[in-house]
Short mmCIF file of C-alpha atoms and ligand atoms in Angstrom, two decimals:
data_model
loop_
_atom_site.label_atom_id
_atom_site.label_comp_id
_atom_site.label_asym_id
_atom_site.label_seq_id
_atom_site.Cartn_x
_atom_site.Cartn_y
_atom_site.Cartn_z
CA MET X 774 114.25 95.92 95.23
CA HIS X 775 114.70 93.98 99.31
CA TYR X 776 111.79 94.97 102.09
CA TYR X 777 112.41 94.56 105.14
CA SER X 778 110.12 93.83 108.17
CA THR X 779 109.41 97.14 110.10
CA ASN X 780 110.20 94.51 113.41
CA ASN X 781 113.08 93.21 112.45
CA LYS X 782 115.48 95.04 109.43
CA SER X 783 117.37 91.98 109.50
CA ILE X 784 114.85 90.23 107.54
CA LYS X 785 114.95 91.08 104.25
CA VAL X 786 112.71 89.58 101.22
CA SER X 787 112.32 90.35 97.68
CA PHE X 788 109.51 92.01 96.16
CA ARG X 789 107.79 88.84 95.28
CA GLU X 790 107.92 87.22 98.82
CA ALA X 791 106.59 90.58 100.75
CA VAL X 792 103.80 90.76 98.21
CA LEU X 793 102.91 86.77 98.26
CA LYS X 794 103.28 86.89 102.20
CA GLY X 795 101.68 90.30 102.64
CA LEU X 796 102.92 90.48 106.66
CA SER X 797 106.51 89.49 107.73
CA ASN X 798 106.33 85.92 109.74
CA ASP X 799 107.36 88.28 112.86
CA GLY X 800 103.98 90.63 112.62
CA GLY X 801 105.89 93.56 111.12
CA LEU X 802 104.84 95.39 107.96
CA PHE X 803 107.08 95.60 104.51
CA MET X 804 109.23 98.85 104.03
CA PRO X 805 111.53 98.86 100.75
CA VAL X 806 115.20 98.97 101.50
CA SER X 807 115.38 102.25 100.42
CA VAL X 808 112.77 104.28 98.81
CA PRO X 809 113.71 105.07 94.94
CA SER X 810 114.10 108.25 93.79
CA ILE X 811 112.56 109.64 90.51
CA LYS X 812 114.95 111.81 88.26
CA ARG X 813 114.53 115.46 89.01
CA SER X 814 114.40 115.49 84.82
CA PHE X 815 111.57 113.26 84.91
CA ILE X 816 109.89 115.36 87.42
CA GLU X 817 110.49 119.02 85.66
CA SER X 818 108.99 117.75 82.51
CA ILE X 819 106.06 115.37 84.14
CA GLU X 820 103.45 117.79 82.27
CA ASN X 821 104.60 115.78 79.37
CA LYS X 822 103.83 112.04 80.83
CA SER X 823 100.82 110.44 80.94
CA PHE X 824 99.38 108.90 84.47
CA GLN X 825 100.58 105.37 83.36
CA GLU X 826 104.02 106.65 82.44
CA ILE X 827 103.90 108.23 85.85
CA ALA X 828 102.64 104.93 87.06
CA LEU X 829 105.51 102.95 85.57
CA GLU X 830 108.13 105.27 86.54
CA ILE X 831 107.34 104.81 90.09
CA ALA X 832 106.41 101.18 90.26
CA LYS X 833 110.09 100.31 88.22
CA GLY X 834 111.72 101.89 91.29
CA PHE X 835 109.72 99.59 93.76
CA ILE X 836 110.02 96.46 91.90
CA HIS X 837 113.35 96.77 89.76
CA ASN X 838 114.00 93.71 87.77
CA GLU X 839 111.96 91.08 89.23
CA ILE X 840 109.12 91.78 87.28
CA LYS X 841 109.98 92.31 83.34
CA ASP X 842 109.73 96.18 81.95
CA SER X 843 107.10 95.00 79.40
CA ASP X 844 105.10 92.94 81.49
CA LEU X 845 104.79 95.46 84.49
CA GLU X 846 103.55 97.85 81.60
CA LYS X 847 100.94 95.47 80.92
CA ILE X 848 99.78 95.28 84.81
CA ILE X 849 100.04 99.20 84.89
CA SER X 850 97.90 99.49 81.62
CA ASP X 851 95.28 96.55 83.04
CA SER X 852 94.73 98.26 86.51
CA ILE X 853 95.30 102.14 86.15
CA ASN X 854 92.76 102.60 83.53
CA PHE X 855 91.12 105.09 84.68
CA ASP X 856 91.68 109.07 85.55
CA ALA X 857 92.48 110.76 88.72
CA PRO X 858 91.29 114.49 87.93
CA VAL X 859 92.09 117.64 90.31
CA VAL X 860 89.11 119.87 90.20
CA ARG X 861 89.02 123.23 91.52
CA LEU X 862 87.18 124.76 94.34
CA ASN X 863 88.90 127.93 94.03
CA ASP X 864 92.28 129.49 93.73
CA ASN X 865 94.31 127.48 96.53
CA HIS X 866 92.17 124.66 97.26
CA PHE X 867 91.79 121.64 94.85
CA ILE X 868 90.23 118.16 94.88
CA LEU X 869 91.99 115.04 93.95
CA GLU X 870 88.92 112.86 92.66
CA LEU X 871 90.08 109.33 93.21
CA PHE X 872 86.76 107.35 92.71
CA HIS X 873 86.80 106.93 88.99
CA GLY X 874 87.38 103.44 89.42
CA PRO X 875 85.14 100.70 89.18
CA THR X 876 84.23 100.60 92.93
CA LEU X 877 83.82 104.10 93.16
CA ALA X 878 86.61 104.58 96.00
CA PHE X 879 90.51 105.15 95.99
CA LYS X 880 91.09 101.76 96.98
CA ASP X 881 90.59 100.32 93.34
CA PHE X 882 94.24 101.61 92.47
CA GLY X 883 95.62 99.22 95.29
CA ALA X 884 93.41 96.59 94.95
CA ARG X 885 93.96 96.65 91.02
CA PHE X 886 97.72 96.52 90.62
CA MET X 887 98.22 93.86 93.64
CA ALA X 888 95.34 91.58 92.03
CA ARG X 889 97.63 91.59 88.59
CA THR X 890 100.70 91.48 90.61
CA PHE X 891 99.61 87.98 92.23
CA SER X 892 98.45 87.02 88.82
CA TYR X 893 101.86 87.57 87.71
CA PHE X 894 103.91 85.93 90.23
CA ASN X 895 101.48 82.73 90.30
CA ARG X 896 101.50 82.56 86.42
CA ASN X 897 103.96 79.28 86.47
CA ASN X 898 101.72 77.80 89.09
CA ASP X 899 99.34 74.93 88.26
CA LYS X 900 97.68 75.27 91.43
CA GLU X 901 94.85 77.98 91.49
CA LEU X 902 95.30 80.82 94.21
CA ILE X 903 92.44 81.37 96.05
CA ILE X 904 92.18 84.67 97.66
CA LEU X 905 90.03 84.10 101.01
CA VAL X 906 88.63 87.80 102.43
CA ALA X 907 86.18 88.59 105.12
CA THR X 908 84.73 91.84 104.99
CA SER X 909 82.85 94.66 106.52
CA GLY X 910 82.01 96.17 103.54
CA ASP X 911 84.44 98.57 101.48
CA THR X 912 87.46 96.68 101.30
CA GLY X 913 85.67 93.43 100.10
CA SER X 914 84.35 94.90 97.19
CA ALA X 915 87.39 96.58 96.09
CA VAL X 916 89.46 93.20 96.29
CA ALA X 917 86.60 91.37 94.35
CA ASN X 918 86.78 93.82 91.58
CA GLY X 919 90.36 93.98 91.54
CA PHE X 920 90.79 90.48 91.19
CA TYR X 921 87.82 90.09 88.73
CA LEU X 922 89.00 87.99 85.70
CA ALA X 923 92.50 87.79 86.90
CA GLU X 924 93.98 84.63 85.51
CA GLY X 925 94.76 82.01 88.11
CA ILE X 926 92.92 83.01 90.66
CA LYS X 927 89.91 82.81 92.65
CA VAL X 928 88.37 85.00 95.42
CA VAL X 929 85.99 84.04 98.36
CA ILE X 930 84.51 86.74 100.28
CA LEU X 931 82.96 85.91 103.69
CA TYR X 932 80.62 89.11 104.44
CA PRO X 933 77.95 89.42 107.53
CA SER X 934 74.47 88.70 105.95
CA GLY X 935 72.25 91.75 106.38
CA LYS X 936 75.04 93.86 108.22
CA ILE X 937 76.38 95.68 104.73
CA SER X 938 74.73 98.62 102.95
CA ASP X 939 73.00 97.75 99.74
CA ILE X 940 75.33 99.10 97.45
CA GLN X 941 77.99 97.08 99.21
CA GLU X 942 76.48 93.76 98.77
CA LYS X 943 75.54 94.49 95.60
CA GLN X 944 78.99 95.13 94.61
CA LEU X 945 80.17 91.86 95.87
CA THR X 946 77.60 89.63 94.81
CA THR X 947 76.98 90.65 91.07
CA LEU X 948 80.18 89.81 89.88
CA ASP X 949 80.19 85.78 89.11
CA LYS X 950 83.14 84.24 87.33
CA ASN X 951 86.32 83.92 89.80
CA ILE X 952 84.17 85.79 92.77
CA THR X 953 82.21 83.87 94.97
CA ALA X 954 80.30 85.86 98.18
CA LEU X 955 79.62 83.69 101.10
CA GLU X 956 76.89 85.06 103.14
CA ILE X 957 77.44 84.19 106.57
CA ALA X 958 74.64 84.42 109.27
CA GLY X 959 76.90 86.03 111.98
CA THR X 960 78.76 89.39 112.40
CA PHE X 961 82.29 90.71 110.83
CA ASP X 962 84.19 89.38 113.49
CA ASP X 963 82.58 85.69 112.96
CA CYS X 964 83.37 85.92 109.38
CA GLN X 965 86.99 86.91 110.54
CA LYS X 966 87.24 83.91 112.69
CA LEU X 967 86.41 81.57 109.74
CA VAL X 968 89.34 83.06 107.45
CA LYS X 969 91.66 82.72 110.39
CA SER X 970 90.17 79.05 111.22
CA ALA X 971 90.72 78.19 107.18
CA PHE X 972 94.33 79.37 107.12
CA VAL X 973 95.49 77.40 109.48
CA ASP X 974 93.53 74.26 108.43
CA LYS X 975 95.61 71.42 107.84
CA ASP X 976 93.39 69.55 104.90
CA ILE X 977 92.38 72.92 103.44
CA ASN X 978 96.13 73.94 103.16
CA GLU X 979 97.01 70.30 101.93
CA ARG X 980 94.52 70.60 99.00
CA LEU X 981 94.33 74.36 98.01
CA ASN X 982 96.43 77.31 97.43
CA LEU X 983 95.23 79.58 99.99
CA SER X 984 96.48 83.46 99.99
CA SER X 985 94.97 86.65 101.78
CA ALA X 986 94.81 89.74 100.00
CA ASN X 987 95.76 91.86 103.00
CA SER X 988 95.24 95.27 103.15
CA ILE X 989 98.91 96.16 104.62
CA ASN X 990 100.41 94.43 101.23
CA ILE X 991 103.01 96.67 100.08
CA ALA X 992 101.58 96.17 96.26
CA ARG X 993 98.38 98.18 97.51
CA LEU X 994 100.23 100.89 98.82
CA ILE X 995 102.87 101.37 95.84
CA PRO X 996 100.06 102.19 93.35
CA GLN X 997 98.69 104.86 95.62
CA SER X 998 101.56 106.80 95.27
CA PHE X 999 101.41 107.02 91.66
CA TYR X 1000 98.33 109.63 92.11
CA TYR X 1001 100.12 111.91 94.13
CA LEU X 1002 102.79 112.31 91.19
CA ASN X 1003 100.21 112.79 88.81
CA ALA X 1004 97.79 115.18 90.87
CA PHE X 1005 101.24 117.47 91.33
CA LYS X 1006 101.37 117.44 87.11
CA GLN X 1007 97.62 118.90 86.82
CA VAL X 1008 98.69 121.93 89.33
CA LYS X 1009 102.32 122.11 88.79
CA LYS X 1010 102.01 125.28 86.27
CA PHE X 1011 100.22 127.38 89.34
CA GLY X 1012 103.84 127.20 90.90
CA LYS X 1013 102.85 127.20 94.63
CA LYS X 1014 103.87 125.21 97.55
CA ILE X 1015 101.73 122.04 97.78
CA ILE X 1016 99.86 120.39 100.76
CA PHE X 1017 97.77 117.02 100.48
CA SER X 1018 94.85 117.11 102.84
CA ILE X 1019 94.04 112.98 103.45
CA PRO X 1020 91.27 110.85 105.06
CA SER X 1021 92.74 108.86 107.10
CA GLY X 1022 91.90 105.28 108.69
CA ASN X 1023 94.47 103.06 108.54
CA PHE X 1024 96.76 105.66 106.76
CA GLY X 1025 97.86 103.63 103.80
CA ASN X 1026 96.73 106.82 101.73
CA LEU X 1027 98.84 108.83 103.92
CA THR X 1028 101.95 106.62 103.93
CA ALA X 1029 101.54 106.33 99.94
CA GLY X 1030 102.31 109.92 99.81
CA LEU X 1031 104.78 109.90 102.31
CA PHE X 1032 106.59 107.47 99.64
CA ALA X 1033 105.93 109.90 96.70
CA LYS X 1034 107.78 112.86 98.85
CA GLU X 1035 110.65 110.64 99.42
CA MET X 1036 111.00 109.91 96.06
CA GLY X 1037 111.60 113.79 95.25
CA LEU X 1038 108.01 115.36 94.83
CA LYS X 1039 108.23 118.78 96.62
CA VAL X 1040 105.08 118.58 99.38
CA GLU X 1041 105.00 121.32 101.66
CA ARG X 1042 102.65 119.25 104.30
CA PHE X 1043 100.54 116.36 104.57
CA ILE X 1044 97.48 116.86 106.64
CA ALA X 1045 95.97 113.78 108.22
CA ALA X 1046 92.28 114.79 108.58
CA VAL X 1047 90.75 112.12 111.01
CA ASN X 1048 87.29 111.74 112.24
CA SER X 1049 86.53 111.15 116.25
CA ASN X 1050 88.72 108.17 115.85
CA LYS X 1051 92.03 110.34 116.84
CA VAL X 1052 94.85 108.09 117.94
CA PHE X 1053 97.20 109.67 115.56
CA THR X 1054 96.29 113.40 116.32
CA GLU X 1055 96.84 112.34 119.64
CA TYR X 1056 99.97 111.08 119.27
CA LEU X 1057 101.51 113.98 117.24
CA VAL X 1058 100.76 115.59 121.16
CA THR X 1059 101.92 113.21 123.12
CA GLY X 1060 104.34 110.93 121.48
CA ASN X 1061 102.20 107.43 122.25
CA LEU X 1062 100.31 105.87 120.32
CA GLU X 1063 97.49 104.00 121.86
CA PRO X 1064 95.12 102.16 120.61
CA LYS X 1065 91.84 102.63 121.14
CA PRO X 1066 88.52 100.52 120.35
CA SER X 1067 87.06 101.87 117.29
CA ILE X 1068 84.36 104.60 117.20
CA ARG X 1069 81.06 104.38 114.32
CA THR X 1070 81.20 107.65 112.54
CA LEU X 1071 79.73 108.83 109.06
CA SER X 1072 82.90 108.35 107.68
CA ASN X 1073 83.16 104.70 108.42
CA ALA X 1074 86.01 103.56 106.24
CA MET X 1075 88.19 105.48 108.22
CA ASP X 1076 86.52 104.29 111.92
CA VAL X 1077 90.26 102.78 112.79
CA GLY X 1078 91.46 102.55 116.53
CA ASN X 1079 94.60 101.19 115.69
CA PRO X 1080 95.98 102.54 112.53
CA SER X 1081 97.85 99.56 110.66
CA ASN X 1082 100.48 101.69 108.66
CA PHE X 1083 101.60 103.81 111.80
CA SER X 1084 104.52 101.43 112.47
CA ARG X 1085 105.33 102.13 108.27
CA ILE X 1086 105.08 106.24 109.17
CA VAL X 1087 107.45 105.73 112.18
CA ASP X 1088 109.99 103.59 110.49
CA LEU X 1089 110.33 106.13 107.71
CA TYR X 1090 111.09 108.51 110.11
CA LYS X 1091 113.24 106.76 112.58
CA ASN X 1092 111.15 107.38 115.20
CA ASP X 1093 111.66 110.70 115.56
CA LEU X 1094 108.05 112.88 116.34
CA GLU X 1095 109.78 116.17 115.58
CA SER X 1096 110.45 115.14 111.98
CA ILE X 1097 106.82 113.10 111.71
CA LYS X 1098 105.23 116.59 113.02
CA LYS X 1099 107.29 118.89 110.39
CA SER X 1100 106.02 116.55 107.72
CA ILE X 1101 102.08 115.53 108.93
CA TYR X 1102 99.65 117.99 110.64
CA ALA X 1103 96.67 116.41 111.76
CA LYS X 1104 93.34 117.15 113.07
CA SER X 1105 89.92 115.62 114.10
CA PHE X 1106 86.10 116.44 113.34
CA ASP X 1107 82.96 114.92 114.43
CA ASP X 1108 79.72 113.84 112.62
CA ASP X 1109 78.38 117.35 113.31
CA GLN X 1110 81.17 119.04 111.48
CA THR X 1111 81.33 116.71 108.64
CA ILE X 1112 77.91 117.50 108.16
CA SER X 1113 77.90 121.05 107.95
CA ALA X 1114 81.14 120.79 105.88
CA ILE X 1115 79.10 118.69 103.09
CA LYS X 1116 76.24 121.69 103.22
CA GLU X 1117 79.24 124.03 103.05
CA VAL X 1118 81.18 122.96 100.27
CA TYR X 1119 77.80 122.24 98.33
CA GLU X 1120 76.76 125.81 99.05
CA LYS X 1121 79.81 127.42 98.16
CA PHE X 1122 81.13 125.82 95.55
CA ASN X 1123 78.18 123.40 94.36
CA TYR X 1124 80.61 120.36 95.08
CA VAL X 1125 78.76 116.85 96.26
CA ILE X 1126 81.35 115.76 98.49
CA ASP X 1127 81.17 112.13 100.44
CA PRO X 1128 81.36 112.28 104.24
CA HIS X 1129 85.20 111.13 103.90
CA GLY X 1130 86.10 114.06 101.57
CA ALA X 1131 84.68 116.50 103.77
CA VAL X 1132 86.59 115.16 107.15
CA GLY X 1133 89.67 116.11 104.73
CA TYR X 1134 87.91 119.49 103.39
CA LEU X 1135 87.57 120.56 106.98
CA ALA X 1136 91.30 120.03 107.66
CA SER X 1137 92.17 121.49 104.86
CA LYS X 1138 90.08 124.69 105.87
CA ASP X 1139 91.61 124.63 109.12
CA PHE X 1140 95.07 124.64 107.93
CA ILE X 1141 94.74 127.31 105.47
CA GLU X 1142 92.75 129.52 108.69
CA LYS X 1143 96.08 128.85 110.52
CA TYR X 1144 98.86 128.87 108.15
CA GLY X 1145 97.12 131.43 105.27
CA GLU X 1146 96.56 131.06 101.75
CA ASP X 1147 100.29 130.95 99.81
CA ASN X 1148 99.86 127.29 99.26
CA LEU X 1149 98.00 125.03 97.10
CA ILE X 1150 95.98 122.31 99.13
CA ILE X 1151 94.64 119.14 97.35
CA THR X 1152 91.80 117.65 99.22
CA LEU X 1153 91.52 114.11 98.87
CA GLU X 1154 88.00 113.01 97.57
CA THR X 1155 88.39 108.98 98.21
CA ALA X 1156 85.11 107.79 97.49
CA HIS X 1157 81.79 108.89 95.09
CA PRO X 1158 79.15 110.76 97.06
CA SER X 1159 76.62 108.29 95.08
CA LYS X 1160 78.25 105.32 97.84
CA PHE X 1161 77.06 107.18 100.70
CA VAL X 1162 73.74 108.02 98.80
CA ASP X 1163 71.55 108.11 102.07
CA ILE X 1164 73.77 110.68 104.42
CA VAL X 1165 74.20 112.98 101.17
CA LYS X 1166 71.12 112.90 100.01
CA SER X 1167 69.40 113.86 103.59
CA VAL X 1168 71.73 116.27 104.21
CA LEU X 1169 71.57 118.23 101.14
CA GLY X 1170 68.23 117.29 100.15
CA ILE X 1171 68.99 116.62 96.71
CA GLU X 1172 69.08 113.58 94.02
CA ILE X 1173 72.64 112.52 93.95
CA ASP X 1174 74.05 111.65 90.49
CA ILE X 1175 74.51 107.98 90.39
CA PRO X 1176 77.52 106.70 87.99
CA GLU X 1177 76.36 104.43 85.29
CA ARG X 1178 78.79 101.56 86.60
CA LEU X 1179 77.11 101.57 89.63
CA LYS X 1180 73.66 101.68 88.14
CA GLU X 1181 74.71 98.61 85.88
CA CYS X 1182 75.92 96.78 89.14
CA LEU X 1183 72.46 97.50 90.96
CA LYS X 1184 70.63 96.34 88.34
CA LYS X 1185 72.13 92.58 88.71
CA GLU X 1186 70.54 89.89 90.69
CA LYS X 1187 72.44 88.97 93.75
CA GLN X 1188 74.18 85.82 93.72
CA SER X 1189 75.54 84.48 97.23
CA ILE X 1190 75.83 81.12 98.95
CA ARG X 1191 74.25 81.08 102.67
CA LEU X 1192 76.10 79.98 105.03
CA SER X 1193 75.67 79.74 109.11
CA ASP X 1194 78.79 80.84 111.00
CA LYS X 1195 79.84 77.13 111.83
CA PHE X 1196 83.83 76.40 110.38
CA SER X 1197 82.70 73.08 109.06
CA GLU X 1198 80.59 74.54 106.32
CA VAL X 1199 82.84 77.03 105.23
CA LYS X 1200 85.57 74.06 105.09
CA ASN X 1201 83.28 72.02 103.16
CA PHE X 1202 82.58 74.75 100.47
CA LEU X 1203 86.13 75.72 100.30
CA LEU X 1204 86.86 71.82 99.48
CA SER X 1205 84.55 71.46 96.97
CA MET X 1206 86.48 74.07 95.37
CA ASN X 1207 89.27 71.95 94.35
C1 LIG D 209 89.93 103.23 103.16
C2 LIG D 209 88.77 104.63 103.16
C3 LIG D 209 89.86 105.47 103.65
C4 LIG D 209 90.98 105.20 104.98
O1 LIG D 209 92.04 105.09 104.08
P1 LIG D 209 93.09 104.57 104.63
O2 LIG D 209 94.30 104.65 103.85
O3 LIG D 209 92.97 103.50 105.75
O4 LIG D 209 93.83 105.47 105.80
C5 LIG D 209 89.47 106.74 103.70
N1 LIG D 209 88.13 107.11 102.71
C6 LIG D 209 87.62 105.87 102.14
C7 LIG D 209 86.50 106.29 101.59
C8 LIG D 209 88.01 104.44 101.89
O5 LIG D 209 87.59 103.60 101.61
#
C-alpha cells in the first residue's frame, strides 16, 4: 500500500517509509492511497472472529505485502493482547471500554502496534534506534510502555519535573530496561524544544539513529480502527443502526473510526464529543477551522486547540463540508457538565466513568434527545477512571478501584535522570548512550 501526503497527493511513499518518517517532508500527514475494504462475507460472519483475527484482516489491507503475514500475526498477537469489551448501560446506550491495556488508556493500542512495527522495520539495522519524545503526561507513558522491551530500540522520554501527575510520573519512570526518563527542570515547552534541538544536532545525528514516535504516525491510527469492528461484533445481534460517540482532542480516534466505515463497517453517524476546546464544532457551523490556544479542562487529554488529524478528515471527504456533516455530529461540553455527567452515570447506571468518557456520554445523550432512541449508541471510554482518581473520587465521594497493574507500578521506585533545561546536558546524555 502506498501513502500520500495530505499536502501533496503526488508525494507517495511505502508503508515502511510512512511509518519511519511519521510526517511527510512537506509537513503533510500520510494517508493511504485507498482505504482498504473488508470483504462483506468477513463482516457478515464477524461474530466468529477473534479480536486478533479482525485486527489481522484490517492490518493486512493497510500494509499489503510489506510485512509478511506470519510476522504481522506476531506483531498483532504481541500488541493487541488485551480486550476491548462493550458493556451495557441500557438497551440503546453502550460503553466501549478501551482502557484494558498497560497504561489504562486507548493510546496503548496505537503505541504498542507502532512500536512493534518500528522494531520490524529496524530489524536488519545494526544501529540501535533511539526514540526521543517529550511528554506532558499521557502520551509518554503509552509510548514508553508500547516500546518497553522492543528489540533494537531504546526510548528516551523528557518530562517537565513537578508538572505531571504522580500516576503519570510513576508510569514513565518505573519501567527501566530500554526506557530512560529524563526529568527536566523546565516546562513541557522546554522539553519539546530540547527534543527539536536534538533532531537537528549534527553530532547527535552522526552518531545515533534517532526517531520520533509521533502521535500522527499512521501506525498509531491503523490499530485504532480494529476496535470499531470488534465493537460491532459484540452488538451485531441487536440489529440496530450504530452510532459511535468519541471523546476527541487530536481526532485520531475519530479518524480511525472513519477508516473503519470506509472499509465497509456500517456506521450511521460518528459523534465528536469535545470539551471547551471546540474548534471542530465551530468548523461544522462555519466551514472554517480556526486554531485557538488550548484551554485547560478536566478532560485534559482533549485540550487541543488545533486538532492534528483535521487534515486527514478533510482529505477523506475531499474537503466537502456537507458530507463531513453527514458523517460527523459534534458537540461541546464544559467542566460543570462533565462533573454532572460523572455523577449521573454513577447514579443511573452504577458505572464509574472518567472525565473523557463523561464528555462522550453527554454527547451521546444529546444525540439521543435530538434523534430518538432507534439507534444503538456506543460511547468510547478512553481511559480508566483510576487515572483521574482525584477528580472522580471527589465528585462521587467513593473509593475508586485501582487495577492491579497500576498498583504494581505505583509500588515501584521512581528512576529518573535529573537535568537542567540546557541543551548541552541533554546532548551529553544522548551521546553517552552510544
Ligand atoms: C488522547 C486521549 C483522547 C483524545 O484522543 P484523540 O485521538 O487525540 O482525539 C481522549 N481521551 C483520552 C483519555 C486520551 O488519552
